[in-house]
Short mmCIF file of C-alpha atoms and ligand atoms in Angstrom, two decimals:
data_model
loop_
_atom_site.label_atom_id
_atom_site.label_comp_id
_atom_site.label_asym_id
_atom_site.label_seq_id
_atom_site.Cartn_x
_atom_site.Cartn_y
_atom_site.Cartn_z
CA MET I 1 73.83 105.31 115.12
CA ILE I 2 73.80 101.07 114.73
CA LEU I 3 76.60 99.83 112.42
CA PHE I 4 76.09 96.58 110.54
CA LYS I 5 78.67 94.32 109.07
CA HIS I 6 76.34 91.33 108.07
CA ILE I 7 73.40 91.40 105.67
CA SER I 8 71.38 88.68 107.81
CA ASP I 9 71.70 91.01 110.82
CA LEU I 10 71.23 94.64 109.11
CA GLN I 11 68.01 92.83 107.62
CA LYS I 12 66.44 91.63 110.99
CA HIS I 13 66.95 95.23 111.98
CA LEU I 14 65.57 96.82 108.92
CA GLN I 15 62.68 94.34 109.15
CA LYS I 16 61.29 95.36 112.33
CA LEU I 17 61.29 99.15 111.16
CA LYS I 18 58.85 98.18 108.25
CA ALA I 19 57.02 96.37 110.19
CA GLU I 20 56.40 99.77 112.13
CA ASN I 21 55.24 101.51 108.78
CA LYS I 22 58.98 103.16 109.12
CA THR I 23 60.11 104.77 105.43
CA ILE I 24 63.55 103.73 104.66
CA GLY I 25 66.25 106.38 102.97
CA PHE I 26 69.73 105.03 101.63
CA VAL I 27 72.70 106.90 100.73
CA PRO I 28 75.15 104.61 98.91
CA THR I 29 79.36 105.88 99.39
CA MET I 30 82.68 104.47 99.42
CA GLY I 31 83.20 106.46 102.52
CA ALA I 32 85.69 109.51 103.34
CA LEU I 33 82.75 111.53 103.68
CA HIS I 34 82.78 115.05 103.01
CA GLN I 35 79.90 117.89 103.63
CA GLY I 36 78.15 116.79 100.01
CA HIS I 37 77.50 112.84 101.77
CA LEU I 38 76.50 114.63 104.62
CA SER I 39 73.59 116.71 102.90
CA LEU I 40 72.55 113.82 101.08
CA ILE I 41 72.19 112.59 105.06
CA LYS I 42 70.26 115.27 105.88
CA GLN I 43 68.10 115.88 103.14
CA ALA I 44 67.31 111.52 103.65
CA GLN I 45 66.11 112.40 107.31
CA GLN I 46 63.78 115.17 105.92
CA LYS I 47 62.11 112.56 103.70
CA CYS I 48 62.60 109.48 105.80
CA ASP I 49 61.83 107.74 109.34
CA ILE I 50 65.50 106.12 109.15
CA VAL I 51 68.70 106.83 107.05
CA VAL I 52 70.97 104.27 106.15
CA CYS I 53 74.34 105.01 105.14
CA SER I 54 76.61 102.40 103.21
CA ILE I 55 80.46 102.62 102.89
CA PHE I 56 81.53 99.87 100.45
CA VAL I 57 84.82 100.95 98.23
CA ASN I 58 83.44 98.72 95.68
CA PRO I 59 86.39 97.41 93.55
CA THR I 60 84.08 96.60 90.40
CA GLN I 61 84.32 100.06 89.43
CA PHE I 62 87.35 101.02 89.45
CA ASN I 63 88.71 99.97 85.62
CA ASN I 64 92.30 100.87 87.39
CA SER I 65 94.05 98.63 90.02
CA GLU I 66 96.25 101.95 91.44
CA ASP I 67 93.17 104.15 91.33
CA PHE I 68 91.19 101.29 93.82
CA ASN I 69 94.11 101.01 95.66
CA LYS I 70 94.80 104.77 96.31
CA TYR I 71 91.27 105.82 97.05
CA PRO I 72 90.84 107.26 100.33
CA SER I 73 89.79 105.55 103.41
CA THR I 74 88.75 107.62 106.62
CA ILE I 75 86.74 105.21 108.56
CA ASP I 76 86.91 106.49 112.21
CA LYS I 77 86.34 109.83 111.03
CA ASP I 78 83.75 108.88 108.81
CA ILE I 79 81.59 107.09 111.88
CA TYR I 80 82.24 110.09 113.66
CA LEU I 81 80.62 112.48 110.99
CA LEU I 82 77.68 109.85 110.77
CA GLU I 83 77.30 109.81 114.37
CA THR I 84 77.52 113.34 114.70
CA ASN I 85 74.76 114.09 111.92
CA ARG I 86 72.47 111.72 113.58
CA CYS I 87 72.47 109.02 111.11
CA ASP I 88 70.36 106.08 111.89
CA ILE I 89 72.36 102.61 110.53
CA LEU I 90 76.01 102.17 108.86
CA PHE I 91 76.28 99.50 106.77
CA LEU I 92 80.04 98.43 106.34
CA PRO I 93 80.04 95.49 104.57
CA SER I 94 83.27 93.17 103.46
CA GLU I 95 84.04 92.33 99.72
CA LYS I 96 82.97 88.73 100.40
CA GLU I 97 79.41 89.70 101.90
CA ILE I 98 78.71 92.16 99.25
CA TYR I 99 80.20 89.40 96.82
CA PRO I 100 79.97 86.15 98.00
CA ASP I 101 80.32 84.01 94.78
CA GLY I 102 82.71 86.27 93.38
CA GLU I 103 83.05 89.76 91.67
CA GLU I 104 81.93 88.49 87.91
CA LEU I 105 79.26 89.94 87.13
CA LYS I 106 77.30 86.98 85.23
CA GLN I 107 74.71 89.52 83.29
CA PRO I 108 75.84 92.89 82.20
CA TYR I 109 73.00 96.03 82.26
CA ASP I 110 71.42 96.95 79.03
CA LEU I 111 72.55 101.01 80.00
CA GLY I 112 72.49 101.55 75.87
CA PHE I 113 74.13 104.62 74.85
CA ILE I 114 74.40 106.59 78.39
CA GLU I 115 77.55 104.06 78.83
CA THR I 116 79.22 104.81 76.18
CA ILE I 117 79.91 108.36 76.63
CA LEU I 118 81.85 111.12 79.09
CA GLU I 119 82.91 108.78 81.83
CA GLY I 120 81.34 105.57 80.27
CA GLU I 121 84.14 106.52 77.41
CA PHE I 122 87.24 107.00 79.55
CA ARG I 123 86.45 104.34 82.35
CA PRO I 124 85.37 101.17 80.29
CA GLY I 125 83.43 99.07 82.81
CA HIS I 126 82.71 101.55 85.16
CA PHE I 127 78.85 102.15 85.07
CA GLN I 128 78.73 98.03 84.68
CA GLY I 129 80.33 98.26 88.40
CA VAL I 130 78.28 100.88 89.79
CA CYS I 131 75.02 99.06 88.84
CA GLN I 132 76.12 96.28 90.34
CA VAL I 133 77.05 97.43 93.48
CA VAL I 134 73.86 99.56 93.57
CA ASP I 135 71.60 96.83 92.28
CA ARG I 136 73.10 94.43 95.16
CA LEU I 137 72.54 97.18 98.02
CA LEU I 138 69.05 98.15 96.92
CA ASN I 139 68.45 94.13 97.18
CA ILE I 140 69.60 94.22 100.45
CA ILE I 141 68.82 97.23 102.05
CA HIS I 142 65.03 97.74 99.84
CA PRO I 143 64.58 101.56 100.89
CA ASP I 144 62.17 103.94 99.67
CA PHE I 145 64.23 106.60 98.66
CA ILE I 146 68.17 106.20 97.49
CA CYS I 147 70.36 109.74 97.81
CA MET I 148 72.75 110.56 95.31
CA GLY I 149 74.77 113.52 94.54
CA GLN I 150 74.67 115.63 91.10
CA LYS I 151 78.29 116.10 90.86
CA ASP I 152 77.95 112.74 89.55
CA PHE I 153 75.36 113.68 87.18
CA GLN I 154 75.98 110.91 84.77
CA GLN I 155 75.84 108.19 87.57
CA ILE I 156 72.29 109.18 88.44
CA MET I 157 71.22 108.94 85.12
CA VAL I 158 72.78 105.21 84.72
CA VAL I 159 71.34 104.20 88.32
CA GLN I 160 68.16 105.68 87.53
CA LYS I 161 68.17 103.39 84.02
CA MET I 162 69.42 100.37 86.07
CA ILE I 163 66.52 100.93 88.46
CA GLU I 164 64.46 100.62 85.83
CA LEU I 165 65.46 97.52 84.35
CA LYS I 166 65.14 95.91 87.59
CA HIS I 167 62.05 97.16 88.70
CA HIS I 168 62.99 98.18 92.26
CA PRO I 169 60.40 100.50 93.70
CA VAL I 170 62.45 103.07 95.27
CA LYS I 171 62.71 106.83 94.53
CA MET I 172 65.67 108.77 93.66
CA ILE I 173 66.46 112.05 95.78
CA ILE I 174 68.94 114.39 93.82
CA GLY I 175 71.70 116.24 96.09
CA GLU I 176 72.94 119.30 94.84
CA THR I 177 76.90 119.49 94.75
CA LEU I 178 78.63 121.03 97.79
CA ARG I 179 81.01 123.55 96.85
CA GLU I 180 84.31 124.89 98.91
CA ALA I 181 84.77 128.22 99.20
CA SER I 182 86.53 128.67 96.16
CA GLY I 183 84.18 126.79 94.14
CA LEU I 184 85.79 123.45 94.00
CA ALA I 185 82.88 120.38 94.43
CA SER I 186 83.13 118.46 97.36
CA SER I 187 84.47 115.11 96.67
CA SER I 188 86.30 112.49 98.82
CA ARG I 189 89.42 112.22 95.75
CA ASN I 190 89.93 116.33 97.39
CA ILE I 191 91.88 114.76 99.96
CA ARG I 192 94.80 113.42 98.15
CA LEU I 193 95.05 117.39 96.87
CA SER I 194 98.04 119.79 98.32
CA ASP I 195 96.53 122.72 99.57
CA ASN I 196 98.18 124.48 96.08
CA GLU I 197 96.68 121.74 94.32
CA LYS I 198 93.11 122.50 95.96
CA GLU I 199 93.08 125.76 94.71
CA LYS I 200 94.45 125.51 91.48
CA ALA I 201 91.57 122.71 91.30
CA ALA I 202 89.08 125.34 91.14
CA ALA I 203 89.69 126.40 88.00
CA ILE I 204 87.06 123.68 86.82
CA TYR I 205 84.21 125.63 88.74
CA LYS I 206 85.72 128.70 86.80
CA SER I 207 85.66 127.40 83.43
CA LEU I 208 81.78 125.87 84.08
CA LEU I 209 81.32 129.56 85.44
CA TYR I 210 83.19 131.12 82.15
CA ILE I 211 80.73 128.42 79.62
CA LYS I 212 77.61 129.37 81.68
CA GLU I 213 77.87 133.31 80.94
CA ASN I 214 78.82 132.47 77.39
CA ILE I 215 76.94 129.58 75.83
CA THR I 216 74.69 132.32 74.39
CA LYS I 217 77.14 134.35 73.02
CA THR I 218 79.94 132.17 71.33
CA SER I 219 80.15 129.25 69.34
CA PHE I 220 80.51 125.45 71.42
CA GLY I 221 83.28 125.38 69.50
CA GLU I 222 85.13 128.42 70.93
CA ILE I 223 83.63 127.85 74.50
CA LYS I 224 85.27 124.66 74.89
CA GLN I 225 88.44 125.76 73.51
CA HIS I 226 88.73 129.02 76.22
CA ALA I 227 87.40 126.48 78.85
CA SER I 228 90.21 124.39 77.96
CA GLU I 229 92.47 127.00 78.07
CA ILE I 230 91.20 128.53 81.94
CA LEU I 231 92.25 124.50 82.88
CA MET I 232 95.37 124.47 81.51
CA ASN I 233 96.83 127.61 82.30
CA SER I 234 95.54 126.71 85.80
CA GLY I 235 97.84 123.68 86.35
CA PHE I 236 95.25 121.03 84.97
CA ARG I 237 97.70 118.18 83.51
CA LYS I 238 94.94 116.57 80.95
CA ILE I 239 91.50 116.95 80.19
CA ASP I 240 89.20 113.68 79.52
CA TYR I 241 86.33 115.88 78.16
CA ILE I 242 84.58 119.48 78.15
CA GLU I 243 81.16 118.32 76.96
CA ILE I 244 78.24 120.30 76.28
CA CYS I 245 75.20 117.84 76.33
CA ASP I 246 71.70 117.38 76.52
CA ALA I 247 70.49 117.32 80.24
CA LYS I 248 67.90 114.67 79.46
CA THR I 249 69.64 112.33 77.24
CA LEU I 250 73.37 113.50 77.42
CA THR I 251 73.87 114.00 73.68
CA PRO I 252 76.66 115.97 73.29
CA LEU I 253 74.94 119.53 71.50
CA ILE I 254 76.85 121.24 68.69
CA LYS I 255 74.85 124.99 69.16
CA TYR I 256 72.42 126.62 71.63
CA ASN I 257 69.02 125.96 71.82
CA SER I 258 67.02 127.67 74.49
CA SER I 259 64.03 125.06 74.62
CA THR I 260 66.55 122.24 75.39
CA GLN I 261 67.91 121.74 79.15
CA ILE I 262 71.56 122.02 78.90
CA ILE I 263 74.46 120.33 81.28
CA VAL I 264 78.04 121.13 80.79
CA LEU I 265 80.47 118.16 82.15
CA ILE I 266 84.31 118.21 82.86
CA ALA I 267 86.54 115.24 83.80
CA ALA I 268 90.52 116.57 84.34
CA TYR I 269 93.31 115.38 86.08
CA MET I 270 95.33 117.80 88.99
CA GLY I 271 98.75 115.77 89.37
CA ASP I 272 97.38 112.29 88.92
CA ILE I 273 93.95 112.65 90.84
CA ARG I 274 91.00 112.79 88.35
CA LEU I 275 88.59 115.12 89.12
CA ILE I 276 84.64 115.79 87.57
CA ASP I 277 81.95 118.51 87.87
CA ASN I 278 79.07 119.50 86.03
CA MET I 279 77.03 122.35 85.84
CA LEU I 280 73.08 123.15 84.25
CA MET I 281 73.28 126.08 82.17
CA ASN I 282 69.54 126.98 81.94
O1 PAF Y 301 79.53 107.93 94.00
C1 PAF Y 301 79.76 106.75 94.57
O2 PAF Y 301 80.69 106.81 95.87
C2 PAF Y 301 79.54 105.45 94.31
O3 PAF Y 301 79.43 104.93 92.91
C3 PAF Y 301 78.66 104.76 94.88
C4 PAF Y 301 77.08 105.30 94.36
C5 PAF Y 301 78.68 104.34 96.15
C6 PAF Y 301 78.84 103.01 94.04
O4 PAF Y 301 79.88 102.23 95.00
#
């Protein structure tokens, strides 16, 4: 694996590969790599000749500076994992490299409804920051494919919208959510959970399964109430949302309709760690 810290060096290398007609798959990350990231690398390898992974903890997508400062960093382990999983290129830029003119976003992205709900509601500005950094990375790397995980379902929709707005000639590959044996979704934030908290946090998965089993049988109000009881009785401290939505638009739904693809999304706090997860229902 070749590690690049500077855009100019990375671009020189990529130009050579593109001249040889190699296809480029890109996996953007903030590090603290886990099985979910590695499966995205694998998917990119299956589809492309060359895989580029970026590690950059993007300050502009954190609406809370404490969350940014506490974001886990395991760079030596990350490099080892990328090497052993045969990633071709790691891009590890500094903040100055990504934002040479400062972090301020000059022109906000017109994301519409999608950034007003769920994560957008609870983390104001978060998706503008995500778009800012992914837009910048796409302009640097110009990959053929970008690979992102379904765990951040809303993020994928937002990035897809940004790709359309900015006419990036890139296709999205969506990786399924990887889970621990307990059902807990793989996440960089899991590093900050104790073993006991990790066990309790699997209640998100249990509540998603409960909803899936009962979605056609019970009213959405009752289902959400019972799912929130599952979470709170398992030691979650606070629930930001349990929402049943149209998977195409993320519009919240109030009753079951078999012709609509439905997704349930949850965000809740185990101690001070905010976890998110989702599941398609049909
Ligand atoms: O999902 C993430 O890790 C980040 O939001 C991303 C896409 C790498 C942008 O910083």
